[in-house]
Amino acid sequence: MSDWTKGPWHYQEGSDAYTHIVRAGDEFVCQLLQDASGKSEARAKLIAAAPDMAEALEGINRILSPGSRTLDEMIRDMDYACDRARSALA
């Protein structure tokens, strides 16, 4: 991916009473309308995690690509990539 706003992105807590906003630093990424179910807030937080998730997936792709790494190195790298993914979804 090359045509997207680089991370980190963050969910702007307390955006306003009507919307949920995601930003990359001072740059606006997206805005979702508030809803009573809380799903809009959850979606905004998932969108904010997109760059971290993309980085984790790119790491997993590198690990699974043919190369000259040892099994121990692959396991260590996979653990790191999975930790990044878990952190992004927390």
mmCIF file of N, CA, C and O in Angstrom:
data_model
loop_
_atom_site.group_PDB
_atom_site.id
_atom_site.type_symbol
_atom_site.label_atom_id
_atom_site.label_comp_id
_atom_site.label_asym_id
_atom_site.label_seq_id
_atom_site.Cartn_x
_atom_site.Cartn_y
_atom_site.Cartn_z
ATOM 1 N N MET A 1 0.846 -1.184 0.000
ATOM 2 C CA MET A 1 0.000 0.000 0.000
ATOM 3 C C MET A 1 0.884 1.237 0.000
ATOM 4 O O MET A 1 1.790 1.336 0.788
ATOM 5 N N SER A 2 0.556 2.172 -0.848
ATOM 6 C CA SER A 2 1.376 3.363 -0.873
ATOM 7 C C SER A 2 0.552 4.642 -0.854
ATOM 8 O O SER A 2 1.079 5.696 -0.561
ATOM 9 N N ASP A 3 -0.717 4.565 -1.124
ATOM 10 C CA ASP A 3 -1.537 5.756 -1.282
ATOM 11 C C ASP A 3 -2.480 5.982 -0.107
ATOM 12 O O ASP A 3 -3.652 6.255 -0.290
ATOM 13 N N TRP A 4 -1.955 5.878 1.094
ATOM 14 C CA TRP A 4 -2.798 6.096 2.255
ATOM 15 C C TRP A 4 -2.043 6.938 3.268
ATOM 16 O O TRP A 4 -0.821 7.059 3.201
ATOM 17 N N THR A 5 -2.745 7.528 4.189
ATOM 18 C CA THR A 5 -2.145 8.387 5.200
ATOM 19 C C THR A 5 -1.368 7.534 6.182
ATOM 20 O O THR A 5 -1.908 6.596 6.772
ATOM 21 N N LYS A 6 -0.102 7.829 6.352
ATOM 22 C CA LYS A 6 0.749 7.055 7.256
ATOM 23 C C LYS A 6 0.293 7.233 8.702
ATOM 24 O O LYS A 6 -0.240 8.265 9.085
ATOM 25 N N GLY A 7 0.521 6.190 9.494
ATOM 26 C CA GLY A 7 0.156 6.200 10.906
ATOM 27 C C GLY A 7 1.224 6.867 11.745
ATOM 28 O O GLY A 7 2.219 7.340 11.212
ATOM 29 N N PRO A 8 1.063 6.905 13.027
ATOM 30 C CA PRO A 8 -0.079 6.285 13.699
ATOM 31 C C PRO A 8 -1.342 7.136 13.582
ATOM 32 O O PRO A 8 -1.272 8.346 13.462
ATOM 33 N N TRP A 9 -2.464 6.448 13.579
ATOM 34 C CA TRP A 9 -3.752 7.104 13.618
ATOM 35 C C TRP A 9 -4.277 6.983 15.043
ATOM 36 O O TRP A 9 -3.906 6.075 15.777
ATOM 37 N N HIS A 10 -5.144 7.889 15.431
ATOM 38 C CA HIS A 10 -5.738 7.784 16.759
ATOM 39 C C HIS A 10 -7.204 8.219 16.731
ATOM 40 O O HIS A 10 -7.600 9.051 15.925
ATOM 41 N N TYR A 11 -7.949 7.584 17.606
ATOM 42 C CA TYR A 11 -9.352 7.949 17.808
ATOM 43 C C TYR A 11 -9.356 9.172 18.705
ATOM 44 O O TYR A 11 -8.727 9.182 19.755
ATOM 45 N N GLN A 12 -10.030 10.208 18.277
ATOM 46 C CA GLN A 12 -10.081 11.450 19.048
ATOM 47 C C GLN A 12 -11.167 11.324 20.106
ATOM 48 O O GLN A 12 -12.352 11.450 19.801
ATOM 49 N N GLU A 13 -10.734 11.046 21.329
ATOM 50 C CA GLU A 13 -11.691 10.899 22.440
ATOM 51 C C GLU A 13 -12.499 12.190 22.593
ATOM 52 O O GLU A 13 -11.962 13.288 22.477
ATOM 53 N N GLY A 14 -13.785 12.028 22.852
ATOM 54 C CA GLY A 14 -14.652 13.180 23.082
ATOM 55 C C GLY A 14 -14.701 14.131 21.899
ATOM 56 O O GLY A 14 -14.677 15.348 22.085
ATOM 57 N N SER A 15 -14.721 13.571 20.675
ATOM 58 C CA SER A 15 -14.717 14.401 19.465
ATOM 59 C C SER A 15 -15.770 15.498 19.561
ATOM 60 O O SER A 15 -15.462 16.667 19.552
ATOM 61 N N ASP A 16 -17.001 15.122 19.639
ATOM 62 C CA ASP A 16 -18.122 16.017 19.922
ATOM 63 C C ASP A 16 -19.337 15.143 20.190
ATOM 64 O O ASP A 16 -19.238 13.919 20.189
ATOM 65 N N ALA A 17 -20.474 15.743 20.407
ATOM 66 C CA ALA A 17 -21.666 14.976 20.767
ATOM 67 C C ALA A 17 -22.267 14.212 19.599
ATOM 68 O O ALA A 17 -23.113 13.350 19.801
ATOM 69 N N TYR A 18 -21.827 14.488 18.371
ATOM 70 C CA TYR A 18 -22.495 13.929 17.204
ATOM 71 C C TYR A 18 -21.631 13.012 16.349
ATOM 72 O O TYR A 18 -22.145 12.298 15.509
ATOM 73 N N THR A 19 -20.319 13.055 16.531
ATOM 74 C CA THR A 19 -19.436 12.299 15.647
ATOM 75 C C THR A 19 -18.276 11.646 16.395
ATOM 76 O O THR A 19 -17.976 11.997 17.534
ATOM 77 N N HIS A 20 -17.637 10.703 15.720
ATOM 78 C CA HIS A 20 -16.386 10.088 16.163
ATOM 79 C C HIS A 20 -15.359 10.412 15.081
ATOM 80 O O HIS A 20 -15.614 10.194 13.893
ATOM 81 N N ILE A 21 -14.205 10.918 15.498
ATOM 82 C CA ILE A 21 -13.200 11.376 14.548
ATOM 83 C C ILE A 21 -11.924 10.569 14.704
ATOM 84 O O ILE A 21 -11.509 10.242 15.815
ATOM 85 N N VAL A 22 -11.316 10.236 13.567
ATOM 86 C CA VAL A 22 -10.010 9.568 13.542
ATOM 87 C C VAL A 22 -9.029 10.530 12.882
ATOM 88 O O VAL A 22 -9.326 11.120 11.847
ATOM 89 N N ARG A 23 -7.854 10.680 13.509
ATOM 90 C CA ARG A 23 -6.829 11.595 13.000
ATOM 91 C C ARG A 23 -5.479 10.902 12.908
ATOM 92 O O ARG A 23 -5.219 9.939 13.613
ATOM 93 N N ALA A 24 -4.637 11.439 12.050
ATOM 94 C CA ALA A 24 -3.228 11.062 11.962
ATOM 95 C C ALA A 24 -2.463 12.332 12.313
ATOM 96 O O ALA A 24 -2.274 13.200 11.472
ATOM 97 N N GLY A 25 -2.087 12.464 13.577
ATOM 98 C CA GLY A 25 -1.512 13.728 14.039
ATOM 99 C C GLY A 25 -2.577 14.792 13.953
ATOM 100 O O GLY A 25 -3.684 14.630 14.469
ATOM 101 N N ASP A 26 -2.281 15.875 13.241
ATOM 102 C CA ASP A 26 -3.267 16.946 13.052
ATOM 103 C C ASP A 26 -4.125 16.734 11.813
ATOM 104 O O ASP A 26 -5.047 17.493 11.552
ATOM 105 N N GLU A 27 -3.800 15.694 11.031
ATOM 106 C CA GLU A 27 -4.514 15.446 9.782
ATOM 107 C C GLU A 27 -5.791 14.643 10.034
ATOM 108 O O GLU A 27 -5.793 13.637 10.725
ATOM 109 N N PHE A 28 -6.888 15.094 9.442
ATOM 110 C CA PHE A 28 -8.180 14.420 9.534
ATOM 111 C C PHE A 28 -8.162 13.167 8.664
ATOM 112 O O PHE A 28 -7.760 13.218 7.514
ATOM 113 N N VAL A 29 -8.573 12.014 9.225
ATOM 114 C CA VAL A 29 -8.661 10.771 8.459
ATOM 115 C C VAL A 29 -10.116 10.473 8.116
ATOM 116 O O VAL A 29 -10.461 10.275 6.957
ATOM 117 N N CYS A 30 -10.989 10.425 9.131
ATOM 118 C CA CYS A 30 -12.402 10.171 8.862
ATOM 119 C C CYS A 30 -13.261 10.590 10.041
ATOM 120 O O CYS A 30 -12.766 10.839 11.137
ATOM 121 N N GLN A 31 -14.551 10.618 9.786
ATOM 122 C CA GLN A 31 -15.529 11.003 10.790
ATOM 123 C C GLN A 31 -16.751 10.108 10.626
ATOM 124 O O GLN A 31 -17.229 9.900 9.512
ATOM 125 N N LEU A 32 -17.227 9.544 11.728
ATOM 126 C CA LEU A 32 -18.425 8.713 11.704
ATOM 127 C C LEU A 32 -19.488 9.348 12.585
ATOM 128 O O LEU A 32 -19.175 9.899 13.645
ATOM 129 N N LEU A 33 -20.735 9.230 12.155
ATOM 130 C CA LEU A 33 -21.830 9.774 12.952
ATOM 131 C C LEU A 33 -22.031 8.940 14.210
ATOM 132 O O LEU A 33 -21.910 7.716 14.195
ATOM 133 N N GLN A 34 -22.348 9.615 15.287
ATOM 134 C CA GLN A 34 -22.643 8.973 16.570
ATOM 135 C C GLN A 34 -23.901 8.112 16.426
ATOM 136 O O GLN A 34 -24.809 8.449 15.673
ATOM 137 N N ASP A 35 -23.953 7.000 17.126
ATOM 138 C CA ASP A 35 -25.180 6.200 17.171
ATOM 139 C C ASP A 35 -25.385 5.701 18.591
ATOM 140 O O ASP A 35 -24.464 5.682 19.397
ATOM 141 N N ALA A 36 -26.605 5.326 18.895
ATOM 142 C CA ALA A 36 -26.949 4.913 20.251
ATOM 143 C C ALA A 36 -26.378 3.544 20.615
ATOM 144 O O ALA A 36 -26.190 3.239 21.790
ATOM 145 N N SER A 37 -26.059 2.726 19.627
ATOM 146 C CA SER A 37 -25.599 1.364 19.899
ATOM 147 C C SER A 37 -24.133 1.303 20.325
ATOM 148 O O SER A 37 -23.681 0.296 20.853
ATOM 149 N N GLY A 38 -23.366 2.337 20.036
ATOM 150 C CA GLY A 38 -21.941 2.312 20.325
ATOM 151 C C GLY A 38 -21.115 1.722 19.205
ATOM 152 O O GLY A 38 -19.890 1.672 19.288
ATOM 153 N N LYS A 39 -21.774 1.259 18.154
ATOM 154 C CA LYS A 39 -21.043 0.635 17.040
ATOM 155 C C LYS A 39 -20.178 1.638 16.287
ATOM 156 O O LYS A 39 -19.107 1.290 15.812
ATOM 157 N N SER A 40 -20.628 2.875 16.176
ATOM 158 C CA SER A 40 -19.832 3.885 15.465
ATOM 159 C C SER A 40 -18.511 4.130 16.177
ATOM 160 O O SER A 40 -17.462 4.261 15.539
ATOM 161 N N GLU A 41 -18.541 4.184 17.487
ATOM 162 C CA GLU A 41 -17.301 4.377 18.248
ATOM 163 C C GLU A 41 -16.370 3.183 18.055
ATOM 164 O O GLU A 41 -15.165 3.350 17.828
ATOM 165 N N ALA A 42 -16.917 1.975 18.105
ATOM 166 C CA ALA A 42 -16.107 0.773 17.894
ATOM 167 C C ALA A 42 -15.505 0.771 16.493
ATOM 168 O O ALA A 42 -14.333 0.419 16.308
ATOM 169 N N ARG A 43 -16.285 1.184 15.504
ATOM 170 C CA ARG A 43 -15.777 1.242 14.125
ATOM 171 C C ARG A 43 -14.659 2.276 14.001
ATOM 172 O O ARG A 43 -13.653 2.037 13.326
ATOM 173 N N ALA A 44 -14.849 3.428 14.631
ATOM 174 C CA ALA A 44 -13.821 4.472 14.572
ATOM 175 C C ALA A 44 -12.518 3.980 15.196
ATOM 176 O O ALA A 44 -11.428 4.229 14.672
ATOM 177 N N LYS A 45 -12.618 3.266 16.292
ATOM 178 C CA LYS A 45 -11.416 2.733 16.940
ATOM 179 C C LYS A 45 -10.753 1.666 16.079
ATOM 180 O O LYS A 45 -9.524 1.574 16.028
ATOM 181 N N LEU A 46 -11.546 0.862 15.381
ATOM 182 C CA LEU A 46 -10.986 -0.136 14.464
ATOM 183 C C LEU A 46 -10.291 0.548 13.285
ATOM 184 O O LEU A 46 -9.187 0.154 12.890
ATOM 185 N N ILE A 47 -10.905 1.593 12.753
ATOM 186 C CA ILE A 47 -10.279 2.349 11.664
ATOM 187 C C ILE A 47 -8.956 2.948 12.142
ATOM 188 O O ILE A 47 -7.948 2.906 11.431
ATOM 189 N N ALA A 48 -8.943 3.472 13.357
ATOM 190 C CA ALA A 48 -7.719 4.067 13.902
ATOM 191 C C ALA A 48 -6.598 3.034 14.030
ATOM 192 O O ALA A 48 -5.419 3.381 13.961
ATOM 193 N N ALA A 49 -6.944 1.777 14.188
ATOM 194 C CA ALA A 49 -5.950 0.705 14.322
ATOM 195 C C ALA A 49 -5.409 0.230 12.968
ATOM 196 O O ALA A 49 -4.458 -0.554 12.936
ATOM 197 N N ALA A 50 -5.972 0.713 11.861
ATOM 198 C CA ALA A 50 -5.610 0.211 10.533
ATOM 199 C C ALA A 50 -4.111 0.260 10.221
ATOM 200 O O ALA A 50 -3.560 -0.734 9.741
ATOM 201 N N PRO A 51 -3.392 1.359 10.468
ATOM 202 C CA PRO A 51 -1.959 1.354 10.149
ATOM 203 C C PRO A 51 -1.172 0.318 10.952
ATOM 204 O O PRO A 51 -0.275 -0.338 10.411
ATOM 205 N N ASP A 52 -1.502 0.150 12.230
ATOM 206 C CA ASP A 52 -0.813 -0.857 13.047
ATOM 207 C C ASP A 52 -1.130 -2.263 12.562
ATOM 208 O O ASP A 52 -0.250 -3.133 12.533
ATOM 209 N N MET A 53 -2.386 -2.490 12.176
ATOM 210 C CA MET A 53 -2.755 -3.804 11.649
ATOM 211 C C MET A 53 -2.046 -4.065 10.318
ATOM 212 O O MET A 53 -1.568 -5.175 10.074
ATOM 213 N N ALA A 54 -1.952 -3.051 9.471
ATOM 214 C CA ALA A 54 -1.257 -3.211 8.190
ATOM 215 C C ALA A 54 0.214 -3.537 8.428
ATOM 216 O O ALA A 54 0.776 -4.414 7.755
ATOM 217 N N GLU A 55 0.837 -2.877 9.394
ATOM 218 C CA GLU A 55 2.238 -3.161 9.706
ATOM 219 C C GLU A 55 2.415 -4.596 10.203
ATOM 220 O O GLU A 55 3.354 -5.292 9.810
ATOM 221 N N ALA A 56 1.489 -5.043 11.049
ATOM 222 C CA ALA A 56 1.560 -6.419 11.544
ATOM 223 C C ALA A 56 1.391 -7.422 10.406
ATOM 224 O O ALA A 56 2.133 -8.410 10.316
ATOM 225 N N LEU A 57 0.444 -7.168 9.507
ATOM 226 C CA LEU A 57 0.234 -8.072 8.373
ATOM 227 C C LEU A 57 1.425 -8.079 7.420
ATOM 228 O O LEU A 57 1.795 -9.134 6.898
ATOM 229 N N GLU A 58 2.032 -6.922 7.213
ATOM 230 C CA GLU A 58 3.226 -6.868 6.371
ATOM 231 C C GLU A 58 4.352 -7.687 7.006
ATOM 232 O O GLU A 58 5.102 -8.378 6.315
ATOM 233 N N GLY A 59 4.463 -7.608 8.339
ATOM 234 C CA GLY A 59 5.467 -8.405 9.039
ATOM 235 C C GLY A 59 5.214 -9.893 8.888
ATOM 236 O O GLY A 59 6.147 -10.667 8.638
ATOM 237 N N ILE A 60 3.968 -10.303 9.023
ATOM 238 C CA ILE A 60 3.626 -11.719 8.858
ATOM 239 C C ILE A 60 3.918 -12.165 7.428
ATOM 240 O O ILE A 60 4.452 -13.255 7.202
ATOM 241 N N ASN A 61 3.607 -11.307 6.454
ATOM 242 C CA ASN A 61 3.894 -11.639 5.063
ATOM 243 C C ASN A 61 5.399 -11.835 4.845
ATOM 244 O O ASN A 61 5.813 -12.775 4.158
ATOM 245 N N ARG A 62 6.221 -10.969 5.434
ATOM 246 C CA ARG A 62 7.669 -11.127 5.308
ATOM 247 C C ARG A 62 8.138 -12.435 5.939
ATOM 248 O O ARG A 62 8.996 -13.126 5.409
ATOM 249 N N ILE A 63 7.551 -12.771 7.095
ATOM 250 C CA ILE A 63 7.937 -13.995 7.795
ATOM 251 C C ILE A 63 7.625 -15.223 6.948
ATOM 252 O O ILE A 63 8.406 -16.164 6.874
ATOM 253 N N LEU A 64 6.469 -15.209 6.295
ATOM 254 C CA LEU A 64 6.029 -16.363 5.525
ATOM 255 C C LEU A 64 6.625 -16.415 4.120
ATOM 256 O O LEU A 64 6.470 -17.420 3.435
ATOM 257 N N SER A 65 7.303 -15.358 3.716
ATOM 258 C CA SER A 65 7.956 -15.351 2.403
ATOM 259 C C SER A 65 9.232 -16.184 2.467
ATOM 260 O O SER A 65 9.902 -16.234 3.496
ATOM 261 N N PRO A 66 9.575 -16.822 1.353
ATOM 262 C CA PRO A 66 10.800 -17.620 1.343
ATOM 263 C C PRO A 66 12.010 -16.759 1.702
ATOM 264 O O PRO A 66 12.110 -15.613 1.298
ATOM 265 N N GLY A 67 12.891 -17.320 2.499
ATOM 266 C CA GLY A 67 14.084 -16.583 2.905
ATOM 267 C C GLY A 67 15.054 -17.501 3.606
ATOM 268 O O GLY A 67 14.888 -18.719 3.624
ATOM 269 N N SER A 68 16.058 -16.920 4.182
ATOM 270 C CA SER A 68 17.116 -17.720 4.807
ATOM 271 C C SER A 68 17.098 -17.604 6.335
ATOM 272 O O SER A 68 18.129 -17.757 6.970
ATOM 273 N N ARG A 69 15.932 -17.331 6.911
ATOM 274 C CA ARG A 69 15.849 -17.242 8.367
ATOM 275 C C ARG A 69 15.713 -18.622 8.982
ATOM 276 O O ARG A 69 15.156 -19.534 8.384
ATOM 277 N N THR A 70 16.190 -18.733 10.211
ATOM 278 C CA THR A 70 16.022 -19.990 10.940
ATOM 279 C C THR A 70 14.609 -20.064 11.488
ATOM 280 O O THR A 70 13.893 -19.056 11.564
ATOM 281 N N LEU A 71 14.201 -21.234 11.901
ATOM 282 C CA LEU A 71 12.876 -21.416 12.495
ATOM 283 C C LEU A 71 12.733 -20.556 13.752
ATOM 284 O O LEU A 71 11.689 -19.935 13.967
ATOM 285 N N ASP A 72 13.773 -20.494 14.579
ATOM 286 C CA ASP A 72 13.716 -19.669 15.790
ATOM 287 C C ASP A 72 13.502 -18.196 15.448
ATOM 288 O O ASP A 72 12.738 -17.494 16.121
ATOM 289 N N GLU A 73 14.171 -17.714 14.406
ATOM 290 C CA GLU A 73 13.990 -16.326 13.985
ATOM 291 C C GLU A 73 12.571 -16.093 13.480
ATOM 292 O O GLU A 73 11.954 -15.062 13.787
ATOM 293 N N MET A 74 12.051 -17.046 12.735
ATOM 294 C CA MET A 74 10.683 -16.917 12.228
ATOM 295 C C MET A 74 9.681 -16.892 13.374
ATOM 296 O O MET A 74 8.746 -16.088 13.365
ATOM 297 N N ILE A 75 9.867 -17.733 14.370
ATOM 298 C CA ILE A 75 8.958 -17.769 15.526
ATOM 299 C C ILE A 75 9.035 -16.458 16.290
ATOM 300 O O ILE A 75 8.011 -15.883 16.672
ATOM 301 N N ARG A 76 10.251 -15.954 16.515
ATOM 302 C CA ARG A 76 10.423 -14.685 17.216
ATOM 303 C C ARG A 76 9.727 -13.552 16.455
ATOM 304 O O ARG A 76 8.997 -12.752 17.042
ATOM 305 N N ASP A 77 9.925 -13.501 15.145
ATOM 306 C CA ASP A 77 9.314 -12.455 14.329
ATOM 307 C C ASP A 77 7.793 -12.585 14.298
ATOM 308 O O ASP A 77 7.070 -11.587 14.306
ATOM 309 N N MET A 78 7.285 -13.812 14.259
ATOM 310 C CA MET A 78 5.840 -14.037 14.261
ATOM 311 C C MET A 78 5.243 -13.592 15.596
ATOM 312 O O MET A 78 4.180 -12.965 15.627
ATOM 313 N N ASP A 79 5.928 -13.902 16.699
ATOM 314 C CA ASP A 79 5.460 -13.444 18.011
ATOM 315 C C ASP A 79 5.358 -11.924 18.052
ATOM 316 O O ASP A 79 4.385 -11.363 18.548
ATOM 317 N N TYR A 80 6.377 -11.261 17.515
ATOM 318 C CA TYR A 80 6.382 -9.795 17.498
ATOM 319 C C TYR A 80 5.213 -9.265 16.660
ATOM 320 O O TYR A 80 4.491 -8.360 17.083
ATOM 321 N N ALA A 81 5.014 -9.818 15.469
ATOM 322 C CA ALA A 81 3.933 -9.368 14.588
ATOM 323 C C ALA A 81 2.568 -9.600 15.234
ATOM 324 O O ALA A 81 1.689 -8.734 15.166
ATOM 325 N N CYS A 82 2.391 -10.731 15.882
ATOM 326 C CA CYS A 82 1.113 -11.021 16.556
ATOM 327 C C CYS A 82 0.900 -10.086 17.742
ATOM 328 O O CYS A 82 -0.225 -9.646 17.987
ATOM 329 N N ASP A 83 1.961 -9.757 18.471
ATOM 330 C CA ASP A 83 1.851 -8.793 19.571
ATOM 331 C C ASP A 83 1.412 -7.434 19.052
ATOM 332 O O ASP A 83 0.583 -6.759 19.668
ATOM 333 N N ARG A 84 1.955 -7.023 17.901
ATOM 334 C CA ARG A 84 1.559 -5.733 17.293
ATOM 335 C C ARG A 84 0.074 -5.745 16.931
ATOM 336 O O ARG A 84 -0.633 -4.790 17.164
ATOM 337 N N ALA A 85 -0.368 -6.863 16.361
ATOM 338 C CA ALA A 85 -1.779 -6.971 15.978
ATOM 339 C C ALA A 85 -2.680 -6.926 17.213
ATOM 340 O O ALA A 85 -3.693 -6.242 17.223
ATOM 341 N N ARG A 86 -2.304 -7.667 18.259
ATOM 342 C CA ARG A 86 -3.103 -7.660 19.489
ATOM 343 C C ARG A 86 -3.152 -6.258 20.106
ATOM 344 O O ARG A 86 -4.203 -5.811 20.566
ATOM 345 N N SER A 87 -2.026 -5.562 20.100
ATOM 346 C CA SER A 87 -1.991 -4.206 20.654
ATOM 347 C C SER A 87 -2.894 -3.258 19.860
ATOM 348 O O SER A 87 -3.552 -2.402 20.439
ATOM 349 N N ALA A 88 -2.901 -3.428 18.557
ATOM 350 C CA ALA A 88 -3.729 -2.574 17.717
ATOM 351 C C ALA A 88 -5.205 -2.771 18.004
ATOM 352 O O ALA A 88 -5.997 -1.828 17.905
ATOM 353 N N LEU A 89 -5.587 -3.961 18.370
ATOM 354 C CA LEU A 89 -7.007 -4.256 18.615
ATOM 355 C C LEU A 89 -7.429 -4.043 20.063
ATOM 356 O O LEU A 89 -8.604 -4.155 20.383
ATOM 357 N N ALA A 90 -6.483 -3.734 20.935
ATOM 358 C CA ALA A 90 -6.810 -3.560 22.363
ATOM 359 C C ALA A 90 -7.593 -2.293 22.604
ATOM 360 O O ALA A 90 -7.562 -1.355 21.902
#
